[in-house]
Tab-separated table of C-alpha atoms in Angstrom:
chain	number	residue	atom	x	y	z
A	1	MET	CA	115.030	96.583	68.748
A	2	LYS	CA	112.190	94.546	68.101
A	3	LYS	CA	112.231	93.084	71.737
A	4	LYS	CA	112.327	96.731	73.126
A	5	MET	CA	109.611	97.877	70.844
A	6	ARG	CA	107.508	95.319	71.686
A	7	ASN	CA	107.996	95.740	75.838
A	8	ILE	CA	107.498	99.159	74.875
A	9	TRP	CA	104.009	98.088	73.283
A	10	ASN	CA	103.330	95.847	75.833
A	11	ALA	CA	103.382	98.418	78.440
A	12	ILE	CA	101.340	101.231	76.779
A	13	GLN	CA	98.313	98.798	75.210
A	14	TRP	CA	97.181	98.808	78.598
A	15	PRO	CA	95.640	102.431	78.438
A	16	LEU	CA	94.595	102.189	75.442
A	17	ILE	CA	92.442	99.107	76.945
A	18	LEU	CA	91.378	101.041	79.940
A	19	VAL	CA	89.901	104.079	77.210
A	20	ILE	CA	88.373	101.894	75.078
A	21	PHE	CA	86.488	99.775	77.374
A	22	GLU	CA	84.914	103.209	79.047
A	23	PHE	CA	84.430	104.186	75.391
A	24	CYS	CA	82.627	101.215	74.718
A	25	ILE	CA	80.554	101.584	78.110
A	26	LEU	CA	80.052	105.202	77.265
A	27	PHE	CA	78.394	104.509	73.696
A	28	LEU	CA	76.142	101.753	74.749
A	29	LEU	CA	74.645	103.991	77.695
A	30	LEU	CA	74.455	106.997	75.395
A	31	GLY	CA	72.784	104.661	72.620
A	32	TYR	CA	70.486	103.610	75.299
A	33	PHE	CA	69.499	107.324	76.182
A	34	GLU	CA	68.896	108.606	72.938
A	35	TYR	CA	66.859	105.551	71.850
A	36	HIS	CA	64.411	106.196	75.456
A	37	GLU	CA	64.147	109.843	74.300
A	38	ILE	CA	63.172	108.826	70.526
A	39	GLN	CA	60.628	106.659	72.168
A	40	THR	CA	59.433	108.876	74.348
A	41	GLN	CA	59.123	111.600	71.850
A	42	LEU	CA	57.196	108.712	69.752
A	43	ASP	CA	54.739	108.262	72.332
A	44	THR	CA	54.087	111.846	72.840
A	45	HIS	CA	53.469	112.596	69.164
A	46	PRO	CA	52.534	109.211	67.581
A	47	GLU	CA	52.142	110.886	64.200
A	48	TRP	CA	55.755	111.211	64.055
A	49	SER	CA	57.921	109.386	62.215
A	50	MET	CA	61.342	107.952	63.762
A	51	ALA	CA	63.323	110.168	61.544
A	52	GLU	CA	61.024	113.407	62.680
A	53	ALA	CA	61.455	112.258	66.654
A	54	SER	CA	65.290	111.289	66.022
A	55	LYS	CA	65.398	115.049	64.789
A	56	VAL	CA	63.819	116.728	67.413
A	57	VAL	CA	65.661	114.790	69.852
A	58	ASN	CA	69.130	115.285	68.419
A	59	GLN	CA	68.070	119.316	68.664
A	60	ILE	CA	67.481	118.962	72.080
A	61	LEU	CA	70.680	117.260	73.160
A	62	GLU	CA	72.191	120.182	71.385
A	63	THR	CA	70.964	122.617	73.665
A	64	LYS	CA	72.329	123.089	77.613
A	65	GLU	CA	69.335	121.246	79.143
A	66	GLY	CA	70.396	118.375	76.835
A	67	THR	CA	73.568	118.025	77.698
A	68	ASN	CA	72.567	118.353	81.755
A	69	ALA	CA	70.031	115.243	80.885
A	70	ILE	CA	72.871	113.519	79.630
A	71	ALA	CA	75.434	114.303	82.522
A	72	GLN	CA	72.419	113.344	84.629
A	73	PHE	CA	71.607	110.240	82.809
A	74	LEU	CA	75.296	108.866	83.209
A	75	LEU	CA	75.682	110.223	86.892
A	76	ASP	CA	72.541	108.085	87.181
A	77	HIS	CA	73.795	105.346	85.586
A	78	LEU	CA	77.313	105.372	87.193
A	79	TRP	CA	76.542	101.806	89.084
A	80	ILE	CA	76.797	99.937	86.035
A	81	LEU	CA	80.193	101.430	85.208
A	82	VAL	CA	81.230	100.419	88.894
A	83	LEU	CA	79.629	96.686	88.373
A	84	LEU	CA	81.420	96.527	84.967
A	85	ASN	CA	84.601	97.071	86.201
A	86	ALA	CA	84.757	95.544	89.531
A	87	CYS	CA	83.448	91.841	87.809
A	88	LEU	CA	85.088	92.328	84.840
A	89	LEU	CA	88.253	95.013	84.260
A	90	LEU	CA	89.621	94.608	87.585
A	91	PRO	CA	90.112	90.770	87.798
A	92	ILE	CA	91.966	90.866	84.526
A	93	VAL	CA	94.092	93.543	85.267
A	94	TYR	CA	94.915	92.116	88.485
A	95	HIS	CA	95.589	88.874	86.522
A	96	PHE	CA	98.122	90.332	84.450
A	97	TYR	CA	99.660	92.593	86.922
A	98	LYS	CA	100.478	89.639	89.169
A	99	LYS	CA	101.490	87.613	86.222
A	100	HIS	CA	104.277	89.763	84.863
A	101	GLN	CA	105.141	91.452	88.380
A	102	HIS	CA	108.822	91.518	88.965
A	103	ARG	CA	109.411	92.892	92.196
A	104	PHE	CA	109.042	91.812	95.506
A	105	PRO	CA	106.841	94.028	97.804
A	106	ARG	CA	108.376	95.366	100.605
A	107	HIS	CA	105.958	95.883	103.885
A	108	VAL	CA	104.289	98.868	104.425
A	109	SER	CA	103.375	99.833	108.434
A	110	ASP	CA	100.742	101.194	109.517
A	111	ARG	CA	102.462	104.652	110.382
A	112	SER	CA	103.736	104.579	106.774
A	113	LYS	CA	99.747	104.387	105.531
A	114	ILE	CA	99.148	107.138	107.849
A	115	HIS	CA	101.331	109.430	106.338
A	116	ILE	CA	100.619	108.517	102.766
A	117	LEU	CA	96.864	109.082	103.691
A	118	PHE	CA	97.500	112.361	104.846
A	119	CYS	CA	99.708	113.501	102.340
A	120	SER	CA	97.720	112.740	99.530
A	121	ILE	CA	94.980	114.189	101.098
A	122	ALA	CA	96.912	116.991	101.584
A	123	LEU	CA	98.421	117.349	98.196
A	124	ALA	CA	95.342	116.375	96.086
A	125	LEU	CA	93.121	119.625	97.894
A	126	CYS	CA	95.926	121.980	97.708
A	127	LEU	CA	96.243	121.422	94.053
A	128	ASN	CA	92.834	121.624	93.218
A	129	LEU	CA	92.646	124.762	94.891
A	130	ILE	CA	95.337	126.361	93.143
A	131	LEU	CA	94.165	125.017	89.829
A	132	THR	CA	90.493	126.212	90.441
A	133	GLY	CA	91.770	129.427	91.232
A	134	ILE	CA	94.335	129.725	88.492
A	135	SER	CA	91.558	128.547	85.974
A	136	SER	CA	89.128	131.211	87.157
A	137	LEU	CA	92.081	133.816	86.729
A	138	PHE	CA	92.108	133.013	83.248
A	139	GLY	CA	88.940	132.608	82.549
A	140	ILE	CA	88.702	128.957	82.207
A	141	SER	CA	85.614	127.031	83.022
A	142	ILE	CA	84.987	123.886	85.127
A	143	GLU	CA	82.351	121.854	85.452
A	144	THR	CA	81.638	121.462	89.090
A	145	GLU	CA	77.904	119.349	88.112
A	146	SER	CA	76.256	121.483	91.171
A	147	GLN	CA	73.260	121.603	89.129
A	148	LEU	CA	73.050	117.889	88.929
A	149	ARG	CA	71.954	114.906	91.662
A	150	ARG	CA	75.104	113.580	92.253
A	151	PRO	CA	74.952	109.810	93.613
A	152	ILE	CA	77.849	110.315	96.148
A	153	PHE	CA	78.398	106.434	97.004
A	154	TRP	CA	78.867	105.461	93.660
A	155	MET	CA	80.668	108.079	92.930
A	156	ILE	CA	83.270	107.126	95.289
A	157	CYS	CA	82.884	103.583	94.473
A	158	SER	CA	84.013	104.192	90.908
A	159	SER	CA	86.169	107.277	91.470
A	160	GLY	CA	87.403	107.296	94.691
A	161	ILE	CA	88.078	103.241	95.033
A	162	ILE	CA	87.838	101.001	91.956
A	163	GLY	CA	89.173	103.667	89.726
A	164	PRO	CA	92.205	104.125	91.384
A	165	ILE	CA	93.242	100.352	91.645
A	166	ILE	CA	92.493	99.628	88.549
A	167	GLU	CA	94.574	103.014	87.342
A	168	GLU	CA	97.529	101.751	89.941
A	169	LEU	CA	97.793	98.024	88.914
A	170	VAL	CA	97.852	99.439	84.934
A	171	PHE	CA	99.802	102.969	85.070
A	172	ARG	CA	102.170	101.389	88.139
A	173	GLY	CA	101.774	97.810	87.964
A	174	ILE	CA	102.450	97.301	84.362
A	175	VAL	CA	103.009	100.282	82.251
A	176	TYR	CA	105.984	101.524	84.664
A	177	ASP	CA	107.587	98.121	85.494
A	178	ARG	CA	107.579	96.880	81.774
A	179	LEU	CA	108.900	100.442	80.329
A	180	GLN	CA	111.800	99.861	82.804
A	181	ALA	CA	112.955	97.028	81.269
A	182	SER	CA	113.256	99.141	77.923
A	183	CYS	CA	114.712	102.499	78.770
A	184	PRO	CA	116.221	103.837	82.267
A	185	LYS	CA	113.866	104.464	84.833
A	186	TYR	CA	114.013	108.377	84.952
A	187	ARG	CA	112.372	108.163	81.414
A	188	ALA	CA	109.767	105.349	82.423
A	189	SER	CA	108.804	107.615	85.149
A	190	PHE	CA	108.333	110.352	83.026
A	191	PHE	CA	106.764	108.561	80.289
A	192	THR	CA	104.049	107.084	82.448
A	193	THR	CA	103.293	109.900	83.968
A	194	ILE	CA	102.251	111.539	80.521
A	195	LEU	CA	100.005	108.942	79.787
A	196	PHE	CA	98.733	108.790	83.454
A	197	ALA	CA	98.250	112.687	82.763
A	198	LEU	CA	96.749	112.680	79.174
A	199	TYR	CA	94.010	109.720	80.115
A	200	HIS	CA	92.212	112.083	82.610
A	201	GLY	CA	91.566	114.464	79.430
A	202	ASN	CA	91.224	118.075	79.854
A	203	LEU	CA	94.000	120.817	80.104
A	204	VAL	CA	93.186	120.919	83.886
A	205	GLN	CA	92.876	117.521	84.688
A	206	ILE	CA	95.767	117.096	82.918
A	207	ILE	CA	97.899	119.307	85.037
A	208	TYR	CA	96.467	117.984	87.817
A	209	ALA	CA	97.194	113.933	86.765
A	210	PHE	CA	100.918	115.111	85.731
A	211	ALA	CA	101.728	116.054	89.705
A	212	MET	CA	99.720	113.674	91.528
A	213	GLY	CA	100.983	110.752	88.984
A	214	SER	CA	104.451	111.765	89.911
A	215	TYR	CA	103.847	111.517	93.311
A	216	PHE	CA	101.995	108.372	92.923
A	217	ILE	CA	105.016	106.889	91.437
A	218	TYR	CA	107.536	108.131	94.076
A	219	CYS	CA	105.430	106.439	96.672
A	220	TYR	CA	105.049	103.272	94.450
A	221	ASP	CA	109.314	103.126	93.917
A	222	HIS	CA	109.716	104.613	97.645
A	223	TYR	CA	107.804	101.343	99.153
A	224	GLU	CA	108.489	99.240	96.344
A	225	ASN	CA	104.625	97.921	96.604
A	226	ILE	CA	101.814	99.011	94.973
A	227	THR	CA	99.734	99.199	97.813
A	228	ALA	CA	101.647	102.029	98.833
A	229	SER	CA	100.304	103.951	95.391
A	230	ILE	CA	96.911	102.584	95.679
A	231	ILE	CA	96.612	103.994	99.105
A	232	ALA	CA	97.764	107.417	98.227
A	233	HIS	CA	95.134	107.613	94.655
A	234	ILE	CA	92.331	106.404	96.684
A	235	SER	CA	93.100	108.958	99.357
A	236	ALA	CA	93.357	111.756	96.703
A	237	ASN	CA	90.241	110.913	95.242
A	238	VAL	CA	87.938	110.252	97.740
A	239	SER	CA	88.964	113.196	99.739
A	240	THR	CA	88.482	115.379	96.829
A	241	LEU	CA	85.367	113.728	95.960
A	242	ILE	CA	83.863	114.590	99.367
A	243	LEU	CA	85.955	117.775	100.732
A	244	LEU	CA	86.574	120.111	97.819
A	245	PRO	CA	82.935	121.383	96.748
A	246	TYR	CA	82.834	122.232	100.597
A	247	LEU	CA	86.540	123.962	100.361
A	248	LEU	CA	85.464	126.175	97.316
A	249	ASN	CA	82.113	127.265	98.829
A	250	LEU	CA	84.323	129.290	101.675
A	251	PRO	CA	84.879	132.567	101.256
A	252	PHE	CA	87.704	133.805	99.351
A	253	ILE	CA	90.610	134.185	102.481
A	254	TRP	CA	89.574	131.191	104.191
A	255	ILE	CA	90.194	128.934	100.557
A	256	VAL	CA	93.763	130.986	100.773
A	257	LEU	CA	94.035	129.953	104.413
A	258	SER	CA	93.075	126.216	103.883
A	259	CYS	CA	95.232	126.037	100.937
A	260	VAL	CA	98.509	127.327	102.711
A	261	MET	CA	97.418	124.819	105.906
A	262	LEU	CA	97.193	122.160	103.435
A	263	ALA	CA	100.325	123.041	101.430
A	264	PHE	CA	102.054	122.649	105.167
A	265	VAL	CA	100.509	119.382	105.738
A	266	GLY	CA	101.416	117.642	102.668
A	267	TYR	CA	105.061	119.128	102.783
A	268	TYR	CA	105.160	117.974	106.437
A	269	MET	CA	104.195	114.382	105.708
A	270	PHE	CA	106.170	114.195	102.402
A	271	GLN	CA	109.250	114.360	104.304
A	272	LYS	CA	108.250	112.115	106.602
A	273	ILE	CA	107.765	109.634	103.612
A	274	ARG	CA	111.146	110.977	101.928
A	275	LYS	CA	112.578	109.612	105.195
A	276	GLY	CA	111.228	106.271	105.009
A	277	ILE	CA	110.138	106.469	108.496
A	278	SER	CA	108.736	103.042	109.844
A	279	ILE	CA	108.532	101.377	106.743
A	280	TYR	CA	109.090	97.530	108.123
A	281	SER	CA	107.583	98.328	111.763
């Protein structure tokens, strides 16, 4: 029993480490932002005390303009998160993944990589369009950040490439494999997907992450290679960052047609993956 609990803890501690790491970076950035705003107020009003300037800044931050200012500040400093993830977190995660790896990866052919690529793009865009439509129908607000300057290069580096690699190594490579040592495969898959979904925050993202997380685990299991799920995850995230804003600006009928076409492409490519075509060639 103790060994089983230890295996479970060794698995779930890594998502907690990711959350704590990101929270610490966010806390430091927000602290610097507030300090900078207070200093700006003090420079503008030399007669104010630190407490008065802090009170004014807190009042500003409670407004919509203040929220947008914080969001823009975080976007402008996204490169810090990219560098810290790439230089600090990724090497640590990869070291522990390789140290405790129990699988001998199978070869994933170039043709299979193409199937994964197109299937992931189609599924990600289709799910996002459907969930956005459902959210609008029920009056659930989704932040689009259309009024903010989006540093697309750093967003692709962070959310499109480095983030997916770290998440796949953690959730599929470490959490999923370790949970399989303590419970049946289907339970390990379900619990891993739940953790992956909860890690992504709001309700809409949880639903999306649960669906895509199930698909990523399937790719990982089907090819027995973390490369397959990494390709799937990167393809989904990059395509969403680049293509989704354009699709959402289309007329309603074109959005519906795009959704149908993407669903067809996703289903067709998934069948190619499921049948295991050209896994070794």
